[in-house]
Amino acid sequence: MTIEHGVSLKKYNTFGIEATAKDYVAIRSHDDLMQLLQSGLLLKEPFLILGGGSNVVFTRDFDGVVVRMENAAVRFGRMGDDIVVAAEAGKVMDELVRECAAKGAYGLENLAAIPGTVGASAVQNVGAYGLEAKDVILCVQAYEIASGKSRTFMNEDCQFGYRQSIFKGELKDKYIIESVMYRLTPTFEPKLGYKALADALAGKDCPTAAEVIDVITQVRWSKLPRPEEKGSAGSFFKNPVVPINVYERIVKDYPGLVAFDAEAGKKKLSAGWMIEQCGWKGRNLGHAGVYEKQALVLVNADGEARGGDVVELAGAVVSDVYQRFGVLLVPEAIIV
Ligand code: EPU
């Protein structure tokens, strides 16, 4: 493990925002992680654990240590009829999805092309196209930063919710995830509950895993900017989950409101749709902008955006959506 100083984070965040880390450590192996924990570095200064950097916005230099998880080993095992895949935190999720399908371990397909890493999949409970990481996570193996002790969190210990887990909640900054185990199956069953997906696959009776992965990749890239084209953090806001009466109040005035069923008595509203109604789609403010093909995505419009530009734009969007719909949007992205 090597500690570097004054490292630029521009290439480590998908927004492509310039910021400098006072200290920087890349974790590539179990030994690196043990050395980091034994060094006590994380107890001495502020730290930030970074995966693919696809969900952070840096608003200033980081006066502490940035730990980038680059450990990426993957092991396959059996559990009864199921296949258990243990992947290290730094493994890129999209690569894992494809490797699993190629090896005949199914269940992750709908997360194809999702930005981010395995570690983030557990912290964020990432989700797309009708699948959330929690649906396939068996357990999470992590180390307590204060004691250096290993702990296995079973799925039910992780307090998973919509883009939420114990690692973002109660135990925020208390544990560092080394690996995640997913429980997959040897037989492929497509999950086509998501309309855009079902439409794209209409006409195919029994799509294969490879076909589902291809279609999801196409749908996703038709809505999200290619990182080499424009920086972004995927969806910037969460879709707000509101009580039915709030939904009913809004839909009375806006019959076109896009909403989905959520837990009992609640509806999940499409934040992208509301932002679009406010006229923000494709509009810029300073160096930041709202993506022209998907209004939930904020972008680094000209490659020169600083975190402050993104935060200012986000504030303007939140304010407009609140004024029009009376609903408060909350960022999914982490503002550092
Ligand atoms: N819509 C609009 N205008 C827009 C965007 C969306 O009208 O500008 C409406 C459309 O009717 C569309 C619907 O909203 O059919 C839903 O849009 P989309 O399928 O793009 O999904 P989303 O709710 O905007 C969520 C996740 C994405 C995930 C997609 C697909 C969140 C915060 N985002 O986006 O996840 O890929 O569903 O499942 O839940 C991410 O978290 O970074 C992410 C990309």
XYZ file of C-alpha atoms and ligand atoms in Angstrom:
380
model
C 0.000 0.000 0.000
C 1.408 3.370 -0.983
C 0.165 6.729 0.210
C 0.366 9.407 -2.450
C -0.062 13.095 -1.784
C -1.760 15.870 -3.740
C -3.472 13.531 -6.198
C -5.908 14.892 -8.790
C -9.312 13.224 -8.544
C -10.492 14.356 -11.975
C -10.059 10.945 -13.554
C -11.546 9.193 -10.497
C -15.004 10.789 -10.694
C -17.285 10.322 -13.674
C -18.398 13.968 -13.541
C -14.794 14.817 -14.453
C -14.597 17.491 -11.764
C -11.175 18.740 -10.744
C -10.334 18.361 -7.054
C -7.205 17.299 -5.198
C -6.908 14.681 -2.457
C -4.406 15.538 0.282
C -3.677 11.810 0.633
C -4.625 9.019 -1.739
C -4.441 5.247 -1.401
C -5.413 2.586 -3.925
C -6.482 -0.772 -2.451
C -5.660 -3.582 -4.848
C -5.530 -6.607 -2.554
C -6.459 -8.028 0.826
C -2.945 -7.173 2.071
C -3.378 -3.536 1.026
C -6.616 -3.377 2.979
C -5.046 -4.953 6.085
C -2.151 -2.476 5.911
C -4.547 0.428 5.595
C -6.561 -0.700 8.631
C -3.408 -1.343 10.687
C -1.945 2.046 9.757
C -4.738 3.784 11.658
C -4.785 6.387 8.879
C -8.571 6.327 8.659
C -8.818 7.161 12.362
C -6.524 10.161 12.063
C -8.066 12.143 9.266
C -11.286 12.473 7.281
C -11.595 9.787 4.636
C -13.656 9.002 1.595
C -14.012 5.530 0.129
C -14.315 5.739 -3.615
C -15.463 3.038 -6.006
C -15.985 3.994 -9.620
C -16.568 7.611 -8.583
C -19.856 7.537 -10.451
C -21.939 8.955 -7.658
C -19.886 11.793 -6.170
C -19.624 15.498 -6.781
C -16.522 17.190 -5.405
C -17.187 20.768 -4.401
C -13.676 21.351 -3.068
C -10.325 19.672 -2.517
C -10.465 16.758 -0.095
C -8.471 17.521 3.034
C -8.017 13.920 4.097
C -7.433 10.519 2.547
C -9.271 9.219 -0.481
C -9.267 5.417 -0.612
C -9.965 4.012 -4.042
C -11.095 0.397 -4.072
C -9.396 -1.402 -6.966
C -9.508 -4.956 -5.585
C -11.446 -6.933 -8.149
C -11.063 -10.686 -7.672
C -14.130 -12.828 -8.395
C -14.755 -16.380 -7.165
C -17.582 -18.746 -8.047
C -18.957 -21.393 -5.688
C -22.077 -23.506 -5.162
C -24.777 -23.288 -2.548
C -27.209 -26.101 -3.063
C -28.584 -25.593 -6.578
C -27.536 -21.952 -6.614
C -24.282 -20.303 -7.598
C -22.603 -17.958 -5.162
C -20.353 -15.318 -6.634
C -17.980 -13.497 -4.317
C -16.689 -10.305 -5.882
C -14.266 -7.813 -4.368
C -15.422 -4.265 -3.814
C -13.458 -2.667 -6.653
C -14.848 -4.943 -9.366
C -16.728 -2.917 -11.971
C -20.359 -3.975 -11.759
C -20.934 -4.101 -15.514
C -17.935 -6.420 -15.944
C -19.273 -8.663 -13.193
C -22.716 -8.829 -14.835
C -21.179 -9.971 -18.121
C -18.706 -12.407 -16.567
C -21.446 -14.062 -14.539
C -23.759 -14.474 -17.529
C -20.887 -15.863 -19.619
C -20.201 -18.449 -16.901
C -23.884 -19.435 -16.662
C -24.578 -17.661 -13.357
C -27.793 -15.685 -13.832
C -29.675 -12.960 -11.995
C -27.592 -9.820 -12.456
C -28.447 -9.120 -16.127
C -30.714 -6.109 -15.522
C -27.820 -4.252 -13.899
C -25.810 -4.330 -17.141
C -24.057 -1.052 -17.933
C -24.891 0.324 -14.509
C -22.153 2.688 -13.417
C -20.109 1.848 -10.364
C -18.492 -0.985 -8.503
C -19.485 -4.002 -6.423
C -18.835 -2.170 -3.145
C -21.115 0.656 -4.202
C -23.782 -1.836 -5.266
C -24.178 -2.738 -1.594
C -23.781 0.744 -0.110
C -26.251 2.288 -2.554
C -28.427 -0.738 -3.234
C -28.071 0.173 -6.900
C -30.963 -0.692 -9.130
C -32.205 -0.566 -12.661
C -34.882 -2.063 -14.870
C -36.785 -3.760 -12.089
C -33.813 -5.228 -10.237
C -32.087 -3.948 -7.125
C -28.782 -5.232 -5.785
C -30.568 -6.337 -2.611
C -32.566 -8.892 -4.626
C -29.381 -10.853 -5.338
C -26.992 -9.961 -2.501
C -26.477 -12.892 -0.131
C -24.082 -11.110 2.240
C -21.502 -8.362 2.528
C -18.092 -8.860 4.108
C -16.593 -5.748 5.680
C -14.069 -4.538 8.238
C -14.861 -2.266 11.114
C -12.549 0.700 10.796
C -12.192 1.351 14.538
C -11.286 -2.216 15.520
C -10.065 -3.754 12.262
C -12.438 -6.681 12.900
C -14.084 -8.558 10.055
C -17.877 -8.835 10.007
C -20.291 -10.531 7.665
C -23.583 -8.715 7.144
C -26.302 -11.032 5.916
C -28.755 -9.470 3.474
C -31.304 -8.811 6.229
C -28.649 -7.046 8.357
C -27.984 -4.498 5.610
C -31.255 -2.568 6.038
C -31.624 -2.190 2.302
C -34.081 0.365 0.954
C -34.409 2.410 -2.216
C -30.794 3.533 -2.857
C -30.203 3.010 0.847
C -28.429 0.629 3.232
C -26.987 0.483 6.734
C -23.615 1.478 5.208
C -25.106 4.855 4.201
C -27.234 5.084 7.333
C -26.463 3.967 10.865
C -22.998 2.599 10.036
C -21.902 5.337 7.657
C -18.081 5.575 7.636
C -17.821 2.815 10.237
C -17.052 -0.106 7.905
C -15.083 -0.673 4.752
C -16.518 -3.297 2.427
C -14.071 -5.829 1.061
C -16.381 -8.073 -0.908
C -19.987 -8.866 -1.706
C -21.526 -12.298 -2.271
C -24.368 -12.580 -4.750
C -26.684 -15.559 -4.906
C -27.341 -16.424 -8.542
C -28.975 -19.276 -10.378
C -27.817 -21.680 -13.086
C -31.043 -21.204 -15.087
C -31.841 -17.915 -16.790
C -35.214 -16.315 -16.159
C -35.632 -12.908 -17.784
C -37.077 -10.162 -15.595
C -39.056 -8.088 -18.037
C -41.365 -6.209 -15.672
C -39.913 -2.846 -16.698
C -41.929 -1.476 -19.595
C -39.086 -0.061 -21.693
C -37.383 -3.429 -21.480
C -40.461 -5.480 -22.334
C -41.121 -3.170 -25.317
C -37.573 -3.506 -26.605
C -37.780 -7.286 -26.354
C -41.319 -7.614 -27.701
C -41.459 -10.345 -30.303
C -38.792 -12.458 -28.618
C -40.444 -15.341 -26.788
C -37.491 -16.534 -24.789
C -34.738 -13.949 -24.831
C -31.327 -15.172 -23.739
C -29.294 -13.525 -20.995
C -26.958 -12.090 -23.634
C -29.923 -10.537 -25.479
C -31.291 -8.985 -22.295
C -27.858 -7.583 -21.464
C -27.540 -6.137 -24.977
C -30.968 -4.501 -24.891
C -30.408 -3.004 -21.448
C -27.059 -1.663 -22.532
C -28.679 -0.023 -25.573
C -31.583 1.450 -23.587
C -29.228 2.766 -20.927
C -26.777 4.333 -23.338
C -29.608 5.946 -25.265
C -30.481 7.906 -22.090
C -27.153 8.419 -20.361
C -24.246 10.373 -21.804
C -21.165 8.356 -22.663
C -18.499 9.298 -20.120
C -16.112 10.283 -22.936
C -18.817 12.584 -24.339
C -19.966 14.323 -21.134
C -19.311 13.788 -17.450
C -22.254 12.852 -15.207
C -23.141 10.842 -12.121
C -26.003 8.854 -13.648
C -29.267 9.790 -11.971
C -28.537 12.848 -9.877
C -31.741 12.772 -7.791
C -33.735 9.952 -6.261
C -37.273 9.437 -7.472
C -39.356 10.789 -4.586
C -41.594 8.301 -2.806
C -44.742 10.104 -1.618
C -47.994 9.209 0.155
C -50.898 8.386 -2.184
C -52.747 11.611 -1.292
C -49.798 13.700 -2.501
C -49.758 11.708 -5.732
C -53.515 12.236 -6.132
C -53.191 15.965 -5.557
C -50.516 16.281 -8.254
C -52.134 13.992 -10.807
C -55.326 16.052 -10.646
C -53.448 19.039 -12.070
C -50.946 17.023 -14.107
C -52.669 13.944 -15.563
C -49.464 13.073 -17.452
C -47.563 12.513 -14.190
C -45.337 9.438 -14.462
C -45.471 7.352 -11.283
C -44.877 3.794 -10.156
C -46.209 1.689 -7.300
C -44.055 1.779 -4.198
C -44.562 0.334 -0.720
C -48.157 0.208 0.571
C -49.922 3.554 0.474
C -47.139 5.253 -1.493
C -46.159 6.115 -5.040
C -42.736 6.684 -6.562
C -42.841 9.727 -8.823
C -40.576 10.138 -11.840
C -38.241 12.973 -10.923
C -37.037 13.095 -14.535
C -40.570 13.797 -15.735
C -41.123 16.585 -13.190
C -37.778 18.206 -14.019
C -38.677 18.049 -17.704
C -42.063 19.716 -17.008
C -40.176 22.565 -15.357
C -38.405 23.176 -18.645
C -34.975 22.096 -17.483
C -34.311 19.284 -19.927
C -31.338 20.228 -22.100
C -30.776 23.528 -20.269
C -27.462 24.695 -18.813
C -26.613 26.889 -15.873
C -22.988 27.928 -15.824
C -20.841 24.966 -16.781
C -23.376 22.380 -15.608
C -26.470 21.204 -17.433
C -29.518 18.941 -17.440
C -28.968 16.179 -19.981
C -31.067 16.597 -23.113
C -32.164 12.937 -23.271
C -32.910 12.271 -19.585
C -33.710 15.086 -17.198
C -32.717 13.132 -14.084
C -29.104 13.305 -15.199
C -27.015 16.403 -14.545
C -23.949 16.780 -16.731
C -20.648 18.573 -16.919
C -21.836 20.596 -19.922
C -18.527 21.873 -21.266
C -16.038 19.757 -19.332
C -15.149 22.738 -17.154
C -17.799 22.381 -14.435
C -16.727 22.660 -10.815
C -18.715 21.086 -8.023
C -20.183 24.500 -7.233
C -21.736 24.703 -10.720
C -23.425 21.337 -10.260
C -24.678 22.215 -6.780
C -26.037 25.548 -8.026
C -27.863 23.894 -10.907
C -29.209 21.170 -8.595
C -30.502 23.868 -6.239
C -32.306 25.674 -9.067
C -33.903 22.417 -10.252
C -34.980 21.419 -6.720
C -36.490 24.851 -6.171
C -38.472 24.820 -9.439
C -39.787 21.291 -8.897
C -40.789 22.204 -5.354
C -42.599 25.338 -6.470
C -44.520 23.571 -9.177
C -45.255 20.165 -7.594
C -44.674 20.731 -3.867
C -42.254 17.777 -3.825
C -38.710 17.989 -2.536
C -36.101 16.217 -4.643
C -33.175 14.705 -2.770
C -29.869 14.020 -4.508
C -28.852 10.425 -5.006
C -25.336 11.619 -5.714
C -23.099 12.314 -2.736
C -21.950 15.906 -2.481
C -18.450 16.051 -0.978
N -39.124 10.577 -17.878
C -39.480 11.749 -18.501
N -38.517 12.663 -18.775
C -37.217 12.451 -18.484
C -36.852 11.261 -17.827
C -37.821 10.333 -17.526
O -40.623 11.990 -18.813
O -36.384 13.324 -18.766
C -40.182 9.594 -17.578
C -40.488 8.725 -18.750
O -41.855 8.474 -18.780
C -39.772 7.415 -18.415
C -39.861 7.381 -16.908
O -39.804 8.763 -16.501
O -40.404 6.347 -19.011
C -38.785 6.637 -16.201
O -37.520 7.027 -16.723
P -36.292 6.009 -16.707
O -36.706 4.679 -17.154
O -35.149 6.647 -17.405
O -35.989 5.845 -15.152
P -35.673 6.908 -14.031
O -36.749 6.787 -13.015
O -35.413 8.240 -14.582
C -34.386 5.115 -12.612
C -33.074 4.955 -11.896
C -31.962 4.692 -12.885
C -32.299 3.433 -13.669
C -33.664 3.625 -14.356
C -34.113 2.367 -15.028
C -33.228 6.298 -9.901
C -32.778 7.533 -9.177
N -32.780 6.142 -11.134
O -34.309 6.274 -13.422
O -30.776 4.450 -12.169
O -31.329 3.160 -14.648
O -34.649 3.956 -13.369
O -34.509 1.428 -14.103
O -33.957 5.499 -9.323
C -28.927 5.649 -11.288
O -29.390 5.424 -10.178
O -27.849 6.290 -11.457
C -29.645 5.191 -12.446
C -29.210 5.470 -13.668
